[in-house]
mmCIF file with all atom_site columns, C-alpha atoms in Angstrom:
data_model
loop_
_atom_site.group_PDB
_atom_site.id
_atom_site.type_symbol
_atom_site.label_atom_id
_atom_site.label_alt_id
_atom_site.label_comp_id
_atom_site.label_asym_id
_atom_site.label_entity_id
_atom_site.label_seq_id
_atom_site.pdbx_PDB_ins_code
_atom_site.Cartn_x
_atom_site.Cartn_y
_atom_site.Cartn_z
_atom_site.occupancy
_atom_site.B_iso_or_equiv
_atom_site.pdbx_formal_charge
_atom_site.auth_seq_id
_atom_site.auth_comp_id
_atom_site.auth_asym_id
_atom_site.auth_atom_id
_atom_site.pdbx_PDB_model_num
ATOM 1   C CA . ILE T 1 1   ? 0.000   0.000  0.000   1.00 0.00 ? 1   ILE T CA 1
ATOM 2   C CA . GLU T 1 2   ? 1.326   3.443  -0.896  1.00 0.00 ? 2   GLU T CA 1
ATOM 3   C CA . ALA T 1 3   ? 1.680   6.159  1.731   1.00 0.00 ? 3   ALA T CA 1
ATOM 4   C CA . ASP T 1 4   ? -0.854  8.422  -0.003  1.00 0.00 ? 4   ASP T CA 1
ATOM 5   C CA . ASP T 1 5   ? -3.393  5.569  0.018   1.00 0.00 ? 5   ASP T CA 1
ATOM 6   C CA . ALA T 1 6   ? -2.785  5.034  3.761   1.00 0.00 ? 6   ALA T CA 1
ATOM 7   C CA . VAL T 1 7   ? -3.458  8.729  4.378   1.00 0.00 ? 7   VAL T CA 1
ATOM 8   C CA . SER T 1 8   ? -6.670  8.722  2.318   1.00 0.00 ? 8   SER T CA 1
ATOM 9   C CA . MET T 1 9   ? -7.835  5.547  4.075   1.00 0.00 ? 9   MET T CA 1
ATOM 10  C CA . ARG T 1 10  ? -7.277  7.171  7.478   1.00 0.00 ? 10  ARG T CA 1
ATOM 11  C CA . GLN T 1 11  ? -9.081  10.320 6.342   1.00 0.00 ? 11  GLN T CA 1
ATOM 12  C CA . HIS T 1 12  ? -12.009 8.176  5.196   1.00 0.00 ? 12  HIS T CA 1
ATOM 13  C CA . GLU T 1 13  ? -12.132 6.418  8.586   1.00 0.00 ? 13  GLU T CA 1
ATOM 14  C CA . LEU T 1 14  ? -12.059 9.720  10.479  1.00 0.00 ? 14  LEU T CA 1
ATOM 15  C CA . ASN T 1 15  ? -14.762 11.187 8.248   1.00 0.00 ? 15  ASN T CA 1
ATOM 16  C CA . LYS T 1 16  ? -16.992 8.134  8.915   1.00 0.00 ? 16  LYS T CA 1
ATOM 17  C CA . GLU T 1 17  ? -16.405 8.579  12.672  1.00 0.00 ? 17  GLU T CA 1
ATOM 18  C CA . GLY T 1 18  ? -17.375 12.255 12.408  1.00 0.00 ? 18  GLY T CA 1
ATOM 19  C CA . VAL T 1 19  ? -13.907 13.439 13.423  1.00 0.00 ? 19  VAL T CA 1
ATOM 20  C CA . ASP T 1 20  ? -12.923 16.776 11.908  1.00 0.00 ? 20  ASP T CA 1
ATOM 21  C CA . ASN T 1 21  ? -9.594  16.329 10.110  1.00 0.00 ? 21  ASN T CA 1
ATOM 22  C CA . ILE T 1 22  ? -7.385  17.944 7.511   1.00 0.00 ? 22  ILE T CA 1
ATOM 23  C CA . VAL T 1 23  ? -4.981  16.165 5.190   1.00 0.00 ? 23  VAL T CA 1
ATOM 24  C CA . ILE T 1 24  ? -1.891  18.258 4.500   1.00 0.00 ? 24  ILE T CA 1
ATOM 25  C CA . THR T 1 25  ? -0.341  17.434 1.141   1.00 0.00 ? 25  THR T CA 1
ATOM 26  C CA . VAL T 1 26  ? 0.825   18.854 -2.171  1.00 0.00 ? 26  VAL T CA 1
ATOM 27  C CA . ASP T 1 27  ? -0.305  15.648 -3.946  1.00 0.00 ? 27  ASP T CA 1
ATOM 28  C CA . LYS T 1 28  ? -3.097  16.528 -6.380  1.00 0.00 ? 28  LYS T CA 1
ATOM 29  C CA . ASP T 1 29  ? -4.373  12.939 -6.173  1.00 0.00 ? 29  ASP T CA 1
ATOM 30  C CA . ALA T 1 30  ? -5.668  13.693 -2.658  1.00 0.00 ? 30  ALA T CA 1
ATOM 31  C CA . MET T 1 31  ? -8.167  16.085 -4.243  1.00 0.00 ? 31  MET T CA 1
ATOM 32  C CA . GLN T 1 32  ? -10.328 13.123 -5.319  1.00 0.00 ? 32  GLN T CA 1
ATOM 33  C CA . CYS T 1 33  ? -11.040 12.115 -1.693  1.00 0.00 ? 33  CYS T CA 1
ATOM 34  C CA . GLU T 1 34  ? -13.902 13.594 0.310   1.00 0.00 ? 34  GLU T CA 1
ATOM 35  C CA . GLY T 1 35  ? -12.824 15.797 3.185   1.00 0.00 ? 35  GLY T CA 1
ATOM 36  C CA . LYS T 1 36  ? -10.567 18.740 3.884   1.00 0.00 ? 36  LYS T CA 1
ATOM 37  C CA . VAL T 1 37  ? -7.227  19.028 2.105   1.00 0.00 ? 37  VAL T CA 1
ATOM 38  C CA . PHE T 1 38  ? -4.638  21.720 2.826   1.00 0.00 ? 38  PHE T CA 1
ATOM 39  C CA . ASN T 1 39  ? -1.933  22.390 0.255   1.00 0.00 ? 39  ASN T CA 1
ATOM 40  C CA . PRO T 1 40  ? 1.042   24.073 1.977   1.00 0.00 ? 40  PRO T CA 1
ATOM 41  C CA . ARG T 1 41  ? 2.524   25.067 -1.381  1.00 0.00 ? 41  ARG T CA 1
ATOM 42  C CA . ASN T 1 42  ? -0.315  27.430 -2.257  1.00 0.00 ? 42  ASN T CA 1
ATOM 43  C CA . LEU T 1 43  ? -1.720  27.806 1.290   1.00 0.00 ? 43  LEU T CA 1
ATOM 44  C CA . ARG T 1 44  ? -5.153  26.661 0.096   1.00 0.00 ? 44  ARG T CA 1
ATOM 45  C CA . LEU T 1 45  ? -7.650  24.706 2.206   1.00 0.00 ? 45  LEU T CA 1
ATOM 46  C CA . THR T 1 46  ? -10.163 22.854 0.036   1.00 0.00 ? 46  THR T CA 1
ATOM 47  C CA . THR T 1 47  ? -13.240 20.961 1.166   1.00 0.00 ? 47  THR T CA 1
ATOM 48  C CA . VAL T 1 48  ? -13.781 18.129 -1.305  1.00 0.00 ? 48  VAL T CA 1
ATOM 49  C CA . ASP T 1 49  ? -17.285 16.746 -1.787  1.00 0.00 ? 49  ASP T CA 1
ATOM 50  C CA . LYS T 1 50  ? -18.124 13.424 -3.430  1.00 0.00 ? 50  LYS T CA 1
ATOM 51  C CA . PHE T 1 51  ? -18.964 14.762 -6.904  1.00 0.00 ? 51  PHE T CA 1
ATOM 52  C CA . GLY T 1 52  ? -16.426 17.577 -6.964  1.00 0.00 ? 52  GLY T CA 1
ATOM 53  C CA . SER T 1 53  ? -15.640 20.036 -9.710  1.00 0.00 ? 53  SER T CA 1
ATOM 54  C CA . LEU T 1 54  ? -13.350 20.675 -12.660 1.00 0.00 ? 54  LEU T CA 1
ATOM 55  C CA . ARG T 1 55  ? -11.972 23.873 -14.097 1.00 0.00 ? 55  ARG T CA 1
ATOM 56  C CA . LEU T 1 56  ? -9.416  24.897 -16.658 1.00 0.00 ? 56  LEU T CA 1
ATOM 57  C CA . LYS T 1 57  ? -6.836  27.424 -15.595 1.00 0.00 ? 57  LYS T CA 1
ATOM 58  C CA . ASN T 1 58  ? -4.013  29.142 -17.395 1.00 0.00 ? 58  ASN T CA 1
ATOM 59  C CA . SER T 1 59  ? -0.467  28.161 -16.496 1.00 0.00 ? 59  SER T CA 1
ATOM 60  C CA . ASP T 1 60  ? 2.964   29.023 -17.857 1.00 0.00 ? 60  ASP T CA 1
ATOM 61  C CA . SER T 1 61  ? 2.840   25.935 -20.061 1.00 0.00 ? 61  SER T CA 1
ATOM 62  C CA . GLY T 1 62  ? -0.734  26.416 -21.324 1.00 0.00 ? 62  GLY T CA 1
ATOM 63  C CA . LYS T 1 63  ? -4.046  25.177 -19.977 1.00 0.00 ? 63  LYS T CA 1
ATOM 64  C CA . LYS T 1 64  ? -4.074  23.140 -16.791 1.00 0.00 ? 64  LYS T CA 1
ATOM 65  C CA . LEU T 1 65  ? -6.972  21.086 -15.463 1.00 0.00 ? 65  LEU T CA 1
ATOM 66  C CA . VAL T 1 66  ? -7.640  21.236 -11.733 1.00 0.00 ? 66  VAL T CA 1
ATOM 67  C CA . GLY T 1 67  ? -10.400 19.536 -9.872  1.00 0.00 ? 67  GLY T CA 1
ATOM 68  C CA . THR T 1 68  ? -11.824 17.718 -6.915  1.00 0.00 ? 68  THR T CA 1
ATOM 69  C CA . GLY T 1 69  ? -13.934 14.690 -6.117  1.00 0.00 ? 69  GLY T CA 1
ATOM 70  C CA . LEU T 1 70  ? -15.203 12.063 -8.522  1.00 0.00 ? 70  LEU T CA 1
ATOM 71  C CA . VAL T 1 71  ? -14.896 14.234 -11.619 1.00 0.00 ? 71  VAL T CA 1
ATOM 72  C CA . TRP T 1 72  ? -11.211 14.819 -10.806 1.00 0.00 ? 72  TRP T CA 1
ATOM 73  C CA . LEU T 1 73  ? -10.689 11.055 -10.524 1.00 0.00 ? 73  LEU T CA 1
ATOM 74  C CA . LEU T 1 74  ? -12.433 10.549 -13.875 1.00 0.00 ? 74  LEU T CA 1
ATOM 75  C CA . ALA T 1 75  ? -10.296 13.276 -15.442 1.00 0.00 ? 75  ALA T CA 1
ATOM 76  C CA . GLN T 1 76  ? -7.177  11.478 -14.229 1.00 0.00 ? 76  GLN T CA 1
ATOM 77  C CA . ILE T 1 77  ? -8.486  8.201  -15.670 1.00 0.00 ? 77  ILE T CA 1
ATOM 78  C CA . ILE T 1 78  ? -9.097  9.842  -19.067 1.00 0.00 ? 78  ILE T CA 1
ATOM 79  C CA . MET T 1 79  ? -6.016  12.062 -19.233 1.00 0.00 ? 79  MET T CA 1
ATOM 80  C CA . GLY T 1 80  ? -3.566  10.039 -17.181 1.00 0.00 ? 80  GLY T CA 1
ATOM 81  C CA . ASP T 1 81  ? -0.834  11.427 -14.969 1.00 0.00 ? 81  ASP T CA 1
ATOM 82  C CA . LYS T 1 82  ? 2.678   11.893 -16.314 1.00 0.00 ? 82  LYS T CA 1
ATOM 83  C CA . VAL T 1 83  ? 4.114   12.365 -12.801 1.00 0.00 ? 83  VAL T CA 1
ATOM 84  C CA . ASP T 1 84  ? 2.606   9.068  -11.604 1.00 0.00 ? 84  ASP T CA 1
ATOM 85  C CA . GLY T 1 85  ? 3.680   7.366  -14.830 1.00 0.00 ? 85  GLY T CA 1
ATOM 86  C CA . TYR T 1 86  ? 0.415   6.327  -16.491 1.00 0.00 ? 86  TYR T CA 1
ATOM 87  C CA . LEU T 1 87  ? -0.866  7.786  -19.744 1.00 0.00 ? 87  LEU T CA 1
ATOM 88  C CA . PRO T 1 88  ? -3.757  6.199  -21.657 1.00 0.00 ? 88  PRO T CA 1
ATOM 89  C CA . SER T 1 89  ? -2.492  8.055  -24.733 1.00 0.00 ? 89  SER T CA 1
ATOM 90  C CA . ASP T 1 90  ? 0.454   5.641  -24.756 1.00 0.00 ? 90  ASP T CA 1
ATOM 91  C CA . LEU T 1 91  ? -2.063  2.996  -25.856 1.00 0.00 ? 91  LEU T CA 1
ATOM 92  C CA . HIS T 1 92  ? -4.566  4.906  -27.974 1.00 0.00 ? 92  HIS T CA 1
ATOM 93  C CA . GLY T 1 93  ? -2.024  7.276  -29.540 1.00 0.00 ? 93  GLY T CA 1
ATOM 94  C CA . LYS T 1 94  ? -4.247  10.375 -29.439 1.00 0.00 ? 94  LYS T CA 1
ATOM 95  C CA . ARG T 1 95  ? -3.439  13.584 -27.616 1.00 0.00 ? 95  ARG T CA 1
ATOM 96  C CA . VAL T 1 96  ? -5.882  14.005 -24.741 1.00 0.00 ? 96  VAL T CA 1
ATOM 97  C CA . GLY T 1 97  ? -4.836  16.968 -22.673 1.00 0.00 ? 97  GLY T CA 1
ATOM 98  C CA . PRO T 1 98  ? -6.601  19.184 -20.186 1.00 0.00 ? 98  PRO T CA 1
ATOM 99  C CA . VAL T 1 99  ? -8.933  20.869 -22.691 1.00 0.00 ? 99  VAL T CA 1
ATOM 100 C CA . ALA T 1 100 ? -10.129 17.625 -24.320 1.00 0.00 ? 100 ALA T CA 1
ATOM 101 C CA . THR T 1 101 ? -10.578 15.974 -20.921 1.00 0.00 ? 101 THR T CA 1
ATOM 102 C CA . TYR T 1 102 ? -12.560 18.962 -19.671 1.00 0.00 ? 102 TYR T CA 1
ATOM 103 C CA . LYS T 1 103 ? -14.799 18.771 -22.751 1.00 0.00 ? 103 LYS T CA 1
ATOM 104 C CA . TYR T 1 104 ? -15.498 15.084 -22.097 1.00 0.00 ? 104 TYR T CA 1
ATOM 105 C CA . LEU T 1 105 ? -16.601 15.735 -18.494 1.00 0.00 ? 105 LEU T CA 1
ATOM 106 C CA . SER T 1 106 ? -17.902 19.312 -18.338 1.00 0.00 ? 106 SER T CA 1
ATOM 107 C CA . GLY T 1 107 ? -21.606 19.636 -17.894 1.00 0.00 ? 107 GLY T CA 1
ATOM 108 C CA . ALA T 1 108 ? -22.004 16.350 -16.036 1.00 0.00 ? 108 ALA T CA 1
ATOM 109 C CA . THR T 1 109 ? -25.116 16.603 -13.916 1.00 0.00 ? 109 THR T CA 1
ATOM 110 C CA . GLY T 1 110 ? -24.312 13.967 -11.328 1.00 0.00 ? 110 GLY T CA 1
ATOM 111 C CA . VAL T 1 111 ? -22.345 10.846 -10.491 1.00 0.00 ? 111 VAL T CA 1
ATOM 112 C CA . ASN T 1 112 ? -24.024 8.574  -13.062 1.00 0.00 ? 112 ASN T CA 1
ATOM 113 C CA . ASP T 1 113 ? -23.754 11.161 -15.814 1.00 0.00 ? 113 ASP T CA 1
ATOM 114 C CA . ALA T 1 114 ? -20.060 11.755 -15.041 1.00 0.00 ? 114 ALA T CA 1
ATOM 115 C CA . TRP T 1 115 ? -19.328 8.020  -15.248 1.00 0.00 ? 115 TRP T CA 1
ATOM 116 C CA . LYS T 1 116 ? -21.328 7.772  -18.484 1.00 0.00 ? 116 LYS T CA 1
ATOM 117 C CA . ARG T 1 117 ? -19.240 10.590 -19.976 1.00 0.00 ? 117 ARG T CA 1
ATOM 118 C CA . ALA T 1 118 ? -16.016 8.858  -18.901 1.00 0.00 ? 118 ALA T CA 1
ATOM 119 C CA . PHE T 1 119 ? -17.161 5.543  -20.409 1.00 0.00 ? 119 PHE T CA 1
ATOM 120 C CA . ASN T 1 120 ? -18.037 7.360  -23.644 1.00 0.00 ? 120 ASN T CA 1
ATOM 121 C CA . ALA T 1 121 ? -14.615 9.032  -23.648 1.00 0.00 ? 121 ALA T CA 1
ATOM 122 C CA . TYR T 1 122 ? -12.905 5.647  -23.404 1.00 0.00 ? 122 TYR T CA 1
ATOM 123 C CA . LYS T 1 123 ? -15.121 4.177  -26.098 1.00 0.00 ? 123 LYS T CA 1
ATOM 124 C CA . ASP T 1 124 ? -14.340 7.186  -28.295 1.00 0.00 ? 124 ASP T CA 1
ATOM 125 C CA . LEU T 1 125 ? -10.597 6.922  -27.664 1.00 0.00 ? 125 LEU T CA 1
ATOM 126 C CA . PHE T 1 126 ? -10.184 3.137  -27.784 1.00 0.00 ? 126 PHE T CA 1
ATOM 127 C CA . GLY T 1 127 ? -13.151 2.004  -29.902 1.00 0.00 ? 127 GLY T CA 1
ATOM 128 C CA . ASP T 1 128 ? -15.484 -0.811 -28.927 1.00 0.00 ? 128 ASP T CA 1
ATOM 129 C CA . GLY T 1 129 ? -13.584 -3.699 -30.525 1.00 0.00 ? 129 GLY T CA 1
ATOM 130 C CA . GLU T 1 130 ? -11.076 -6.122 -29.054 1.00 0.00 ? 130 GLU T CA 1
ATOM 131 C CA . LEU T 1 131 ? -7.777  -4.618 -27.903 1.00 0.00 ? 131 LEU T CA 1
ATOM 132 C CA . THR T 1 132 ? -4.418  -6.121 -27.054 1.00 0.00 ? 132 THR T CA 1
ATOM 133 C CA . TRP T 1 133 ? -1.912  -4.301 -24.855 1.00 0.00 ? 133 TRP T CA 1
ATOM 134 C CA . THR T 1 134 ? 1.093   -4.940 -22.664 1.00 0.00 ? 134 THR T CA 1
ATOM 135 C CA . ASP T 1 135 ? 1.007   -3.684 -19.079 1.00 0.00 ? 135 ASP T CA 1
ATOM 136 C CA . HIS T 1 136 ? 3.933   -2.238 -17.127 1.00 0.00 ? 136 HIS T CA 1
ATOM 137 C CA . TYR T 1 137 ? 4.905   -5.728 -15.938 1.00 0.00 ? 137 TYR T CA 1
ATOM 138 C CA . GLY T 1 138 ? 5.243   -6.926 -19.535 1.00 0.00 ? 138 GLY T CA 1
ATOM 139 C CA . THR T 1 139 ? 2.070   -9.036 -19.405 1.00 0.00 ? 139 THR T CA 1
ATOM 140 C CA . VAL T 1 140 ? 0.002   -9.099 -22.601 1.00 0.00 ? 140 VAL T CA 1
ATOM 141 C CA . HIS T 1 141 ? -3.756  -8.559 -22.151 1.00 0.00 ? 141 HIS T CA 1
ATOM 142 C CA . THR T 1 142 ? -6.724  -8.801 -24.482 1.00 0.00 ? 142 THR T CA 1
ATOM 143 C CA . GLY T 1 143 ? -10.000 -7.043 -23.739 1.00 0.00 ? 143 GLY T CA 1
ATOM 144 C CA . ASN T 1 144 ? -12.108 -4.039 -24.571 1.00 0.00 ? 144 ASN T CA 1
ATOM 145 C CA . TYR T 1 145 ? -12.120 -0.350 -23.679 1.00 0.00 ? 145 TYR T CA 1
ATOM 146 C CA . LEU T 1 146 ? -13.642 -1.128 -20.254 1.00 0.00 ? 146 LEU T CA 1
ATOM 147 C CA . ASP T 1 147 ? -10.748 -3.457 -19.450 1.00 0.00 ? 147 ASP T CA 1
ATOM 148 C CA . VAL T 1 148 ? -8.252  -0.752 -20.391 1.00 0.00 ? 148 VAL T CA 1
ATOM 149 C CA . MET T 1 149 ? -10.234 1.756  -18.350 1.00 0.00 ? 149 MET T CA 1
ATOM 150 C CA . GLN T 1 150 ? -10.065 -0.617 -15.377 1.00 0.00 ? 150 GLN T CA 1
ATOM 151 C CA . MET T 1 151 ? -6.282  -0.671 -15.610 1.00 0.00 ? 151 MET T CA 1
ATOM 152 C CA . TYR T 1 152 ? -6.016  3.122  -15.592 1.00 0.00 ? 152 TYR T CA 1
ATOM 153 C CA . ALA T 1 153 ? -8.719  3.508  -12.929 1.00 0.00 ? 153 ALA T CA 1
ATOM 154 C CA . THR T 1 154 ? -6.652  1.244  -10.682 1.00 0.00 ? 154 THR T CA 1
ATOM 155 C CA . CYS T 1 155 ? -3.666  3.543  -11.255 1.00 0.00 ? 155 CYS T CA 1
ATOM 156 C CA . ALA T 1 156 ? -5.609  6.722  -10.487 1.00 0.00 ? 156 ALA T CA 1
ATOM 157 C CA . PHE T 1 157 ? -7.900  5.649  -7.626  1.00 0.00 ? 157 PHE T CA 1
ATOM 158 C CA . MET T 1 158 ? -6.894  6.598  -4.091  1.00 0.00 ? 158 MET T CA 1
ATOM 159 C CA . LEU T 1 159 ? -7.890  3.836  -1.685  1.00 0.00 ? 159 LEU T CA 1
ATOM 160 C CA . ARG T 1 160 ? -10.436 4.867  0.951   1.00 0.00 ? 160 ARG T CA 1
ATOM 161 C CA . ASN T 1 161 ? -11.258 1.764  2.947   1.00 0.00 ? 161 ASN T CA 1
ATOM 162 C CA . GLY T 1 162 ? -9.035  -0.817 1.338   1.00 0.00 ? 162 GLY T CA 1
ATOM 163 C CA . ASN T 1 163 ? -11.460 -1.043 -1.576  1.00 0.00 ? 163 ASN T CA 1
ATOM 164 C CA . HIS T 1 164 ? -10.565 -0.946 -5.231  1.00 0.00 ? 164 HIS T CA 1
ATOM 165 C CA . ILE T 1 165 ? -12.592 0.597  -8.007  1.00 0.00 ? 165 ILE T CA 1
ATOM 166 C CA . ASP T 1 166 ? -14.499 -1.836 -10.268 1.00 0.00 ? 166 ASP T CA 1
ATOM 167 C CA . VAL T 1 167 ? -15.217 -0.199 -13.623 1.00 0.00 ? 167 VAL T CA 1
ATOM 168 C CA . HIS T 1 168 ? -17.239 -3.170 -14.936 1.00 0.00 ? 168 HIS T CA 1
ATOM 169 C CA . LYS T 1 169 ? -19.522 -3.137 -11.910 1.00 0.00 ? 169 LYS T CA 1
ATOM 170 C CA . ILE T 1 170 ? -20.103 0.619  -12.219 1.00 0.00 ? 170 ILE T CA 1
ATOM 171 C CA . TYR T 1 171 ? -20.799 0.246  -15.948 1.00 0.00 ? 171 TYR T CA 1
ATOM 172 C CA . ALA T 1 172 ? -23.385 -2.492 -15.371 1.00 0.00 ? 172 ALA T CA 1
#
């Protein structure tokens, strides 16, 4: 288990117990977890709700996508994370940056709609036929866009109570 997952799991436990708590981190992945997150780099305290939000902001290198909650998790699943070393574009070969990811998810009206938009993004990017890919361990897999999405969702998802995200179950 990674340290950031241990922190998010503890935050989840404290939230369930009704204990007021604040996670202090510069890790943007923590912004997908419900609760209070303080970033000491920008001195910002953010309260993250389940659904969350996304916005595009200007940066020195162009547009940057920032977000919270579920929609931030879905953005990470679609766009990937170069710092954490997973990029779906390595498999589908299309450029999917902050603006394209924002377009896929913006306007979502709730949890189900956000997931539907993410599923449609993966279907758009990978197609609905059979795919073959090699994972980071060198293992060859065959499946469809949902199987690929599962792999990247596992990379992006911060554990809360030891659980893992199940894309197929959510899709069903």
